[in-house]
Tab-separated table of C-alpha atoms and ligand atoms in Angstrom:
chain	number	residue	atom	x	y	z
A	23	MET	CA	15.945	19.849	35.191
A	24	VAL	CA	13.547	20.512	32.948
A	25	VAL	CA	12.897	18.886	29.664
A	26	LYS	CA	14.439	20.433	26.858
A	27	ILE	CA	12.376	19.993	23.126
A	28	ASN	CA	14.991	20.059	20.126
A	29	ASP	CA	15.252	23.790	19.650
A	30	ASN	CA	15.405	23.689	15.817
A	31	TYR	CA	11.302	22.547	15.751
A	32	LEU	CA	11.242	26.333	17.275
A	33	LYS	CA	13.343	27.577	13.880
A	34	LEU	CA	10.440	25.894	11.233
A	35	ALA	CA	8.548	29.102	10.126
A	36	SER	CA	5.418	27.945	10.609
A	37	SER	CA	3.473	26.040	7.156
A	38	TYR	CA	1.908	29.324	6.650
A	39	LEU	CA	0.770	28.110	2.939
A	40	PHE	CA	-2.463	25.602	2.817
A	41	VAL	CA	-3.548	26.968	6.026
A	42	GLU	CA	-3.651	30.297	4.378
A	43	ILE	CA	-5.159	29.033	1.438
A	44	ALA	CA	-7.891	26.634	3.524
A	45	ARG	CA	-9.138	29.828	5.307
A	46	ARG	CA	-9.109	32.150	1.583
A	47	GLU	CA	-11.528	29.412	0.957
A	48	LYS	CA	-13.824	29.456	3.549
A	49	ALA	CA	-13.959	32.877	4.069
A	50	PHE	CA	-15.049	33.233	0.285
A	51	GLN	CA	-17.693	29.910	0.994
A	52	GLU	CA	-19.006	31.961	4.343
A	53	ALA	CA	-19.426	35.567	2.379
A	54	HIS	CA	-20.426	33.962	-1.213
A	55	PRO	CA	-22.509	30.592	-0.063
A	56	GLU	CA	-24.609	29.872	-3.770
A	57	ALA	CA	-20.762	29.849	-5.305
A	58	ASP	CA	-19.359	26.496	-6.546
A	59	ILE	CA	-15.526	26.321	-6.108
A	60	ILE	CA	-13.274	24.260	-8.077
A	61	LYS	CA	-10.081	23.055	-6.492
A	62	MET	CA	-6.992	23.020	-8.628
A	63	GLY	CA	-4.415	22.888	-5.828
A	64	ILE	CA	-4.771	19.652	-4.413
A	65	GLY	CA	-1.748	17.927	-5.023
A	66	ASP	CA	-4.266	14.635	-4.482
A	67	VAL	CA	-4.745	11.988	-6.696
A	68	THR	CA	-9.826	11.696	-7.221
A	69	ARG	CA	-9.434	8.613	-9.339
A	70	PRO	CA	-10.182	5.193	-7.866
A	71	LEU	CA	-7.887	2.853	-6.664
A	72	SER	CA	-8.319	0.684	-10.568
A	73	PRO	CA	-9.772	-3.386	-10.528
A	74	ALA	CA	-6.677	-4.220	-10.280
A	75	ILE	CA	-5.633	-2.702	-8.376
A	76	ILE	CA	-8.508	-3.578	-5.455
A	77	LYS	CA	-8.441	-7.067	-6.721
A	78	ALA	CA	-5.078	-7.884	-5.040
A	79	PHE	CA	-5.639	-6.490	-2.533
A	80	ASN	CA	-9.285	-7.928	-1.836
A	81	ASP	CA	-7.500	-11.283	-1.901
A	82	ALA	CA	-4.516	-10.267	0.139
A	83	VAL	CA	-7.339	-9.226	2.962
A	84	ILE	CA	-8.905	-12.445	2.693
A	85	GLN	CA	-5.638	-14.043	3.000
A	86	MET	CA	-5.153	-12.604	6.004
A	87	GLY	CA	-8.167	-13.568	7.030
A	88	GLU	CA	-7.350	-17.558	6.417
A	89	ALA	CA	-4.943	-19.596	8.821
A	90	GLY	CA	-1.779	-20.958	7.187
A	91	ASN	CA	-1.756	-18.210	4.805
A	92	PHE	CA	-2.030	-15.172	7.102
A	93	MET	CA	0.843	-12.563	6.803
A	94	GLY	CA	2.487	-11.408	9.511
A	95	TYR	CA	5.429	-9.081	10.191
A	96	GLY	CA	7.233	-9.068	6.621
A	97	PRO	CA	10.844	-7.275	6.221
A	98	GLU	CA	11.693	-4.357	6.633
A	99	GLN	CA	12.682	-3.169	3.184
A	100	GLY	CA	9.958	-4.733	1.782
A	101	TYR	CA	9.727	-7.664	0.218
A	102	GLU	CA	11.489	-9.314	-2.681
A	103	PHE	CA	8.862	-10.484	-5.039
A	104	LEU	CA	7.998	-6.152	-5.143
A	105	ALA	CA	10.661	-5.359	-4.808
A	106	ARG	CA	11.366	-7.831	-8.559
A	107	ALA	CA	7.787	-6.186	-9.428
A	108	ILE	CA	10.251	-2.451	-9.000
A	109	ILE	CA	12.946	-3.689	-10.731
A	110	ASN	CA	11.592	-5.133	-13.843
A	111	SER	CA	8.803	-2.858	-14.999
A	112	ASP	CA	10.588	0.810	-13.860
A	113	TYR	CA	14.748	0.329	-14.292
A	114	GLU	CA	15.039	-2.217	-16.152
A	115	PRO	CA	13.495	-1.440	-20.007
A	116	TYR	CA	15.390	2.410	-19.121
A	117	GLY	CA	18.307	-0.132	-19.260
A	118	VAL	CA	18.995	0.233	-15.480
A	119	TYR	CA	20.057	-3.163	-13.872
A	120	LEU	CA	19.593	-3.233	-9.578
A	121	GLU	CA	19.426	-6.192	-7.498
A	122	PRO	CA	16.206	-6.301	-5.206
A	123	ASP	CA	18.093	-5.953	-1.613
A	124	GLU	CA	18.571	-1.656	-3.709
A	125	VAL	CA	15.370	-1.202	-3.300
A	126	PHE	CA	13.739	-0.582	-0.072
A	127	ILE	CA	9.512	-0.326	0.277
A	128	SER	CA	8.152	1.832	2.309
A	129	ASP	CA	4.374	3.476	2.796
A	130	GLY	CA	5.803	7.035	1.420
A	131	SER	CA	8.086	9.360	-0.914
A	132	LYS	CA	6.998	12.212	2.087
A	133	CYS	CA	9.098	10.165	4.495
A	134	ASP	CA	12.081	8.757	3.170
A	135	THR	CA	12.514	12.265	1.690
A	136	GLY	CA	12.217	14.150	5.402
A	137	ASN	CA	13.609	10.421	6.953
A	138	ILE	CA	16.492	10.560	4.689
A	139	GLN	CA	18.958	13.503	5.388
A	140	GLU	CA	19.111	10.801	9.034
A	141	ILE	CA	22.604	8.832	7.078
A	142	PHE	CA	24.515	12.020	6.902
A	143	GLY	CA	26.099	14.481	9.153
A	144	ILE	CA	24.597	16.715	10.895
A	145	ASP	CA	27.641	19.233	8.749
A	146	ASN	CA	26.628	18.498	5.587
A	147	LYS	CA	25.606	21.438	3.019
A	148	ILE	CA	22.577	21.206	1.988
A	149	ALA	CA	21.588	22.560	-1.873
A	150	VAL	CA	17.799	22.755	-2.285
A	151	THR	CA	16.295	24.572	-5.487
A	152	ASP	CA	13.366	26.803	-5.408
A	153	PRO	CA	10.692	26.671	-5.779
A	154	VAL	CA	10.712	23.600	-3.472
A	155	TYR	CA	8.638	20.327	-2.272
A	156	THR	CA	8.528	21.700	1.142
A	157	VAL	CA	10.077	18.738	3.313
A	158	TYR	CA	13.678	18.451	1.943
A	159	VAL	CA	14.181	22.533	3.522
A	160	ASP	CA	12.058	21.430	6.581
A	161	THR	CA	12.992	18.541	6.844
A	162	ASN	CA	16.725	19.687	7.439
A	163	VAL	CA	15.802	23.078	9.520
A	164	MET	CA	14.416	20.562	12.042
A	165	ALA	CA	17.898	18.408	12.094
A	166	GLY	CA	19.740	21.493	12.723
A	167	ARG	CA	21.392	21.620	9.487
A	168	THR	CA	20.113	25.578	8.828
A	169	GLY	CA	19.707	29.081	11.328
A	170	PHE	CA	16.156	30.813	10.932
A	171	MET	CA	14.751	32.233	8.063
A	172	GLN	CA	16.282	34.636	6.942
A	173	ASP	CA	13.702	38.283	5.343
A	174	ASP	CA	14.902	37.155	1.746
A	175	GLY	CA	12.294	33.589	2.530
A	176	MET	CA	16.000	31.713	2.728
A	177	TYR	CA	16.967	29.359	5.613
A	178	GLU	CA	20.006	30.636	7.302
A	179	GLY	CA	23.250	27.983	5.394
A	180	LEU	CA	20.898	26.147	2.869
A	181	VAL	CA	21.878	26.992	-0.267
A	182	TYR	CA	18.763	28.283	-3.033
A	183	LEU	CA	19.776	26.564	-7.072
A	184	LYS	CA	16.934	29.351	-8.428
A	185	CYS	CA	14.342	27.982	-11.722
A	186	ASN	CA	12.577	30.232	-12.738
A	187	ALA	CA	11.457	31.539	-16.606
A	188	GLU	CA	14.912	33.183	-17.112
A	189	ASN	CA	16.687	30.539	-17.153
A	190	GLY	CA	13.697	27.876	-17.978
A	191	PHE	CA	13.390	26.594	-14.754
A	192	VAL	CA	17.629	24.288	-14.869
A	193	PRO	CA	19.127	24.701	-12.038
A	194	ALA	CA	22.818	26.594	-11.705
A	195	LEU	CA	25.340	24.456	-10.285
A	196	PRO	CA	25.943	25.413	-6.533
A	197	GLU	CA	28.313	28.876	-6.627
A	198	GLU	CA	29.282	27.328	-3.247
A	199	PRO	CA	30.822	23.884	-2.456
A	200	VAL	CA	27.640	22.107	-1.391
A	201	ASP	CA	27.913	18.450	0.286
A	202	ILE	CA	24.175	16.506	-0.903
A	203	ILE	CA	21.449	18.320	-3.372
A	204	TYR	CA	18.043	17.760	-3.895
A	205	LEU	CA	16.479	17.468	-7.101
A	206	CYS	CA	13.010	16.712	-7.319
A	207	TYR	CA	11.912	15.561	-11.642
A	208	PRO	CA	9.085	15.390	-12.869
A	209	ASN	CA	9.695	18.833	-10.764
A	210	ASN	CA	6.765	19.040	-7.901
A	211	PRO	CA	5.910	22.017	-7.721
A	212	THR	CA	6.917	24.181	-11.739
A	213	GLY	CA	6.216	20.811	-13.351
A	214	THR	CA	9.211	21.294	-15.131
A	215	THR	CA	12.070	18.865	-16.459
A	216	LEU	CA	15.201	18.694	-16.636
A	217	THR	CA	17.066	16.393	-20.385
A	218	ARG	CA	19.062	13.735	-20.012
A	219	ASP	CA	21.935	16.392	-20.167
A	220	GLN	CA	21.287	18.888	-18.379
A	221	LEU	CA	20.606	15.988	-15.443
A	222	LYS	CA	24.563	14.614	-16.101
A	223	VAL	CA	25.297	17.972	-15.216
A	224	PHE	CA	24.375	17.703	-12.175
A	225	VAL	CA	25.418	14.045	-11.263
A	226	ASP	CA	29.186	14.515	-13.070
A	227	TYR	CA	29.393	16.828	-10.229
A	228	ALA	CA	28.305	15.248	-7.307
A	229	LYS	CA	31.615	12.358	-8.479
A	230	GLU	CA	33.695	15.262	-9.212
A	231	ASN	CA	32.957	16.592	-5.575
A	232	LYS	CA	32.815	13.996	-3.688
A	233	ALA	CA	28.720	15.123	-3.321
A	234	ILE	CA	25.053	13.469	-3.417
A	235	ILE	CA	22.196	13.830	-5.028
A	236	LEU	CA	18.900	12.960	-3.448
A	237	PHE	CA	16.524	12.566	-6.498
A	238	ASP	CA	12.194	12.522	-6.521
A	239	ALA	CA	10.271	11.144	-9.068
A	240	ALA	CA	7.004	10.389	-7.609
A	241	TYR	CA	5.819	11.778	-11.034
A	242	GLU	CA	8.038	9.660	-13.578
A	243	ALA	CA	5.133	8.536	-14.341
A	244	PHE	CA	3.728	11.705	-16.309
A	245	ILE	CA	6.923	12.003	-18.501
A	246	THR	CA	5.842	11.497	-22.047
A	247	GLU	CA	8.542	12.848	-23.635
A	248	ASP	CA	11.337	11.464	-25.185
A	249	ASP	CA	14.687	13.346	-23.802
A	250	VAL	CA	12.848	13.044	-20.686
A	251	PRO	CA	14.998	10.601	-17.791
A	252	HIS	CA	13.144	8.455	-16.249
A	253	SER	CA	15.824	7.628	-13.574
A	254	ILE	CA	18.122	9.060	-12.544
A	255	TYR	CA	20.076	5.774	-13.155
A	256	GLU	CA	19.938	5.885	-16.731
A	257	ILE	CA	22.482	8.626	-16.268
A	258	GLU	CA	26.129	6.817	-16.415
A	259	GLY	CA	27.585	7.507	-12.534
A	260	ALA	CA	24.334	7.934	-11.177
A	261	LYS	CA	24.669	4.919	-9.257
A	262	GLU	CA	27.226	5.639	-7.291
A	263	VAL	CA	26.755	9.706	-6.319
A	264	ALA	CA	22.258	9.351	-5.962
A	265	ILE	CA	19.357	7.609	-4.616
A	266	GLU	CA	17.085	8.017	-5.991
A	267	PHE	CA	12.203	8.280	-4.840
A	268	ARG	CA	9.957	6.990	-5.454
A	269	SER	CA	5.898	6.690	-5.288
A	270	PHE	CA	2.959	4.716	-6.455
A	271	SER	CA	0.717	7.737	-4.553
A	272	LYS	CA	-0.237	9.722	-7.615
A	273	THR	CA	1.785	6.953	-9.969
A	274	ALA	CA	-1.611	4.947	-9.024
A	275	GLY	CA	-3.235	6.036	-7.183
A	276	PHE	CA	-2.239	5.221	-3.554
A	277	THR	CA	-2.227	8.640	-2.326
A	278	GLY	CA	-4.100	6.400	1.306
A	279	THR	CA	-3.006	3.809	0.643
A	280	ARG	CA	0.183	4.003	1.508
A	281	CYS	CA	3.687	2.866	-0.775
A	282	ALA	CA	6.569	3.268	-2.585
A	283	TYR	CA	9.989	2.934	-2.250
A	284	THR	CA	13.770	4.564	-2.225
A	285	VAL	CA	16.672	3.209	-4.343
A	286	VAL	CA	20.410	3.605	-2.485
A	287	PRO	CA	22.709	1.375	-5.231
A	288	LYS	CA	25.008	-0.984	-2.955
A	289	ASP	CA	27.921	1.947	-4.836
A	290	VAL	CA	26.332	5.456	-3.478
A	291	MET	CA	29.351	6.206	-1.596
A	292	GLY	CA	29.297	8.580	1.562
A	293	TYR	CA	32.304	9.326	4.063
A	294	THR	CA	33.230	8.935	7.467
A	295	ALA	CA	35.212	11.821	9.616
A	296	ASN	CA	38.474	9.851	8.683
A	297	GLY	CA	37.791	10.312	5.546
A	298	GLU	CA	36.925	6.381	4.780
A	299	THR	CA	34.322	5.711	2.499
A	300	GLN	CA	31.135	3.672	4.237
A	301	ASP	CA	28.460	2.839	1.532
A	302	LEU	CA	25.170	4.153	1.607
A	303	ASN	CA	23.482	1.672	1.216
A	304	SER	CA	23.871	-0.221	4.517
A	305	LEU	CA	22.962	3.180	7.002
A	306	TRP	CA	20.241	3.331	5.076
A	307	ASN	CA	18.877	-0.468	5.985
A	308	ARG	CA	19.820	-0.372	8.866
A	309	ARG	CA	17.913	2.756	9.492
A	310	GLN	CA	15.081	1.303	8.174
A	311	THR	CA	15.250	-1.712	10.063
A	312	THR	CA	15.305	-0.079	13.680
A	313	LYS	CA	12.855	2.273	12.649
A	314	PHE	CA	10.947	1.049	10.100
A	315	ASN	CA	8.256	-2.394	10.070
A	316	GLY	CA	7.643	-2.751	6.816
A	317	VAL	CA	4.251	-1.890	4.439
A	318	SER	CA	0.833	-4.053	5.535
A	319	TYR	CA	1.095	-7.706	3.096
A	320	PRO	CA	-2.016	-7.150	1.549
A	321	VAL	CA	-0.986	-2.820	0.089
A	322	GLN	CA	2.853	-4.787	-1.573
A	323	VAL	CA	0.682	-7.236	-3.084
A	324	ALA	CA	-1.795	-4.065	-4.295
A	325	ALA	CA	1.005	-2.024	-4.993
A	326	ALA	CA	2.757	-5.050	-7.281
A	327	ALA	CA	-0.846	-5.654	-9.397
A	328	THR	CA	0.396	-2.207	-10.363
A	329	TYR	CA	2.601	-3.865	-12.358
A	330	SER	CA	0.668	-6.818	-13.689
A	331	GLU	CA	-0.412	-6.372	-17.610
A	332	GLU	CA	-3.753	-4.974	-16.205
A	333	GLY	CA	-2.631	-3.656	-13.723
A	334	LYS	CA	-1.094	-1.455	-16.367
A	335	LYS	CA	-3.165	-0.626	-18.268
A	336	GLU	CA	-5.552	0.781	-16.106
A	337	VAL	CA	-2.738	2.510	-14.361
A	338	ARG	CA	-1.789	4.482	-17.911
A	339	GLU	CA	-5.233	5.353	-17.857
A	340	ASN	CA	-6.019	7.646	-14.965
A	341	ILE	CA	-2.205	9.001	-15.977
A	342	GLU	CA	-3.849	9.767	-19.065
A	343	TYR	CA	-7.122	10.835	-17.459
A	344	TYR	CA	-5.255	13.495	-15.816
A	345	MET	CA	-2.659	14.588	-18.298
A	346	ARG	CA	-6.075	15.237	-20.396
A	347	ASN	CA	-6.659	17.348	-17.758
A	348	ALA	CA	-3.231	19.557	-17.992
A	349	LYS	CA	-3.456	19.450	-21.413
A	350	LEU	CA	-7.329	21.752	-21.024
A	351	ILE	CA	-5.345	24.214	-18.430
A	352	ARG	CA	-2.397	24.607	-20.117
A	353	GLU	CA	-3.988	25.441	-24.094
A	354	SER	CA	-6.546	27.371	-21.932
A	355	LEU	CA	-4.251	30.118	-20.629
A	356	THR	CA	-1.793	29.879	-23.422
A	357	ASP	CA	-4.589	31.065	-25.613
A	358	LEU	CA	-5.144	33.493	-22.357
A	359	GLY	CA	-2.216	35.040	-22.845
A	360	LEU	CA	-1.232	33.552	-19.693
A	361	GLU	CA	2.551	32.097	-19.738
A	362	VAL	CA	2.570	28.362	-18.632
A	363	TYR	CA	4.575	25.316	-17.778
A	364	GLY	CA	4.329	22.152	-17.120
A	365	GLY	CA	1.506	20.279	-17.662
A	366	VAL	CA	2.889	18.116	-20.556
A	367	ASN	CA	5.233	15.911	-18.007
A	368	SER	CA	3.706	16.345	-15.259
A	369	PRO	CA	-0.356	17.029	-13.251
A	370	TYR	CA	1.052	20.390	-12.405
A	371	ILE	CA	1.219	23.334	-14.152
A	372	TRP	CA	3.269	26.315	-13.164
A	373	VAL	CA	1.457	30.059	-14.543
A	374	LYS	CA	3.826	33.427	-14.615
A	375	THR	CA	1.065	36.294	-12.932
A	376	PRO	CA	0.117	39.154	-15.258
A	377	ASN	CA	0.528	42.236	-15.209
A	378	GLY	CA	3.123	42.237	-12.753
A	379	MET	CA	0.506	40.989	-9.556
A	380	ASP	CA	1.818	38.999	-6.943
A	381	SER	CA	1.072	35.668	-5.756
A	382	TRP	CA	-1.379	35.827	-3.960
A	383	GLU	CA	-3.322	38.410	-5.808
A	384	PHE	CA	-3.106	36.530	-8.533
A	385	PHE	CA	-4.829	33.799	-6.158
A	386	ASP	CA	-7.513	36.518	-4.758
A	387	LEU	CA	-8.335	36.990	-8.660
A	388	LEU	CA	-8.960	33.361	-9.143
A	389	LEU	CA	-10.570	32.748	-6.365
A	390	ASN	CA	-13.600	36.087	-6.562
A	391	GLU	CA	-13.837	35.850	-10.044
A	392	ALA	CA	-13.833	32.717	-11.204
A	393	ASN	CA	-14.589	30.521	-7.318
A	394	VAL	CA	-10.727	28.660	-8.554
A	395	VAL	CA	-8.511	27.618	-5.592
A	396	SER	CA	-4.896	27.070	-6.834
A	397	THR	CA	-1.906	26.764	-4.781
A	398	PRO	CA	-0.093	30.343	-4.778
A	399	GLY	CA	3.340	29.506	-6.344
A	400	ALA	CA	5.796	31.552	-3.360
A	401	GLY	CA	4.784	29.610	-0.600
A	402	PHE	CA	7.214	26.732	-1.964
A	403	GLY	CA	9.367	28.955	-2.227
A	404	PRO	CA	11.280	32.592	-3.496
A	405	SER	CA	11.676	31.249	-6.311
A	406	GLY	CA	8.337	31.363	-6.834
A	407	GLN	CA	6.587	34.626	-5.790
A	408	GLY	CA	4.737	35.466	-9.108
A	409	TYR	CA	3.830	32.469	-10.532
A	410	LEU	CA	0.831	30.473	-9.092
A	411	ARG	CA	0.570	26.852	-9.481
A	412	LEU	CA	-2.693	24.040	-11.078
A	413	THR	CA	-3.189	20.447	-10.740
A	414	SER	CA	-4.429	18.264	-12.619
A	415	PHE	CA	-5.949	16.298	-11.094
A	416	ASN	CA	-9.272	17.183	-10.652
A	417	THR	CA	-11.915	15.355	-13.202
A	418	TYR	CA	-12.414	16.410	-16.337
A	419	GLU	CA	-15.251	18.121	-16.152
A	420	ASN	CA	-14.644	20.441	-13.204
A	421	THR	CA	-11.525	22.244	-14.955
A	422	GLN	CA	-13.728	22.788	-18.442
A	423	GLU	CA	-15.856	24.115	-15.381
A	424	ALA	CA	-12.706	25.953	-14.195
A	425	MET	CA	-11.009	27.235	-17.619
A	426	ASP	CA	-14.530	28.082	-19.292
A	427	ARG	CA	-14.464	30.530	-16.056
A	428	ILE	CA	-11.142	31.489	-16.009
A	429	SER	CA	-11.953	32.600	-19.849
A	430	LYS	CA	-14.410	35.220	-19.275
A	431	LEU	CA	-11.985	36.535	-16.574
A	432	ASP	CA	-10.228	39.831	-17.685
A	433	ILE	CA	-6.876	39.779	-17.519
B	27	PLP	N1	7.958	14.183	-3.592
B	27	PLP	C1	7.013	14.794	-3.435
B	27	PLP	C2	8.004	15.641	-5.103
B	27	PLP	C3	5.639	15.066	-3.884
B	27	PLP	O1	4.724	16.042	-4.401
B	27	PLP	C4	5.044	14.871	-2.920
B	27	PLP	C5	3.412	14.541	-3.110
B	27	PLP	O2	2.993	15.620	-3.250
B	27	PLP	C6	5.914	13.452	-2.236
B	27	PLP	C7	7.011	13.076	-2.500
B	27	PLP	C8	4.770	12.475	-1.062
B	27	PLP	O3	4.891	10.872	-1.635
B	27	PLP	P1	3.941	10.156	-0.848
B	27	PLP	O4	2.471	10.649	-0.959
B	27	PLP	O5	4.852	8.981	-1.620
B	27	PLP	O6	4.209	9.748	0.435
């Protein structure tokens, strides 16, 4: 007898992207110790937690040291005070009504979007948009829903929905039947969005085909335009076919603090092998109560503080700070004659590489000539080739400096 591993892990293509970015950045810095590199590739926020959040966080930490007030294990699904605050502030203003037990609080959308596939059968056909937040793909590879990566950069068995300038970054419906569709809007990495009508096409498809949409709205807080839905549940019928993921990470600076939530309406159904309906809310509840023990109390109190009057104002100010950077990036690069997408409802700016350069060539040009680190689009999937991602999460001063340097380049 020998211990057998999950062979599916060996199908994973190495996470070449961020390792290679770091390698090239390090090599450049060693060769040019004087160079002041500006990181515009980072997906992490830089603004600290705001005062109202810190005060609530701190008070809750103090409470944890007080006999009688100390909080032990909480509900695995999260405290009701936070679920109610989420529903009141994130959904009801958009005409979406949820019950607290349809909201599952967690320590991140990465784990939730990665773990959700566990409640679905192994033989479901999965569709992802291309380019894509790679967690959706890799977790399905690990679970055994795919074959190996092919020469075209796509995993065998997965359906890729192309998003590029030619189709306005609006994915077409899958040409072959699929059971589960991952959508992320506002999108990482392209920064683009779908209108209500465009999203409705997918909801209608899911209803007609008894499919499920896994809707990642981690960047919802960055939406500025009216025709962009904040939640998939704004679309009629979506409560029967969609699970939605939200995170406090980019919204309120919780990348290091960790808090997110997943909405699984009680009406959203899957099917048993016998074709009987089964609600997904109870399956996710079972999954979470078995494998997860809840987010720490002070973190949930801090998350709830993002919905206080002060908290909302401060959160908005931070988002506006990043969006000012996004506008600067968009305008500077557009003035240079580059084709630029995103950055209006999203902290990400997706740039078409000039002069037929591939993603890595443009990355190298920006690193070598402007000392700016970006993220090559090819790392997010085959349709990302020929694009590059910049983020607005740096300081305004660094963003300005980076744009000044890029503007001086001959491109
Ligand atoms: N979903 C998308 C699309 C993301 O880009 C990210 C983080 O970069 C996450 C989820 C992860 O969020 P969290 O910090 O809540 O795990």
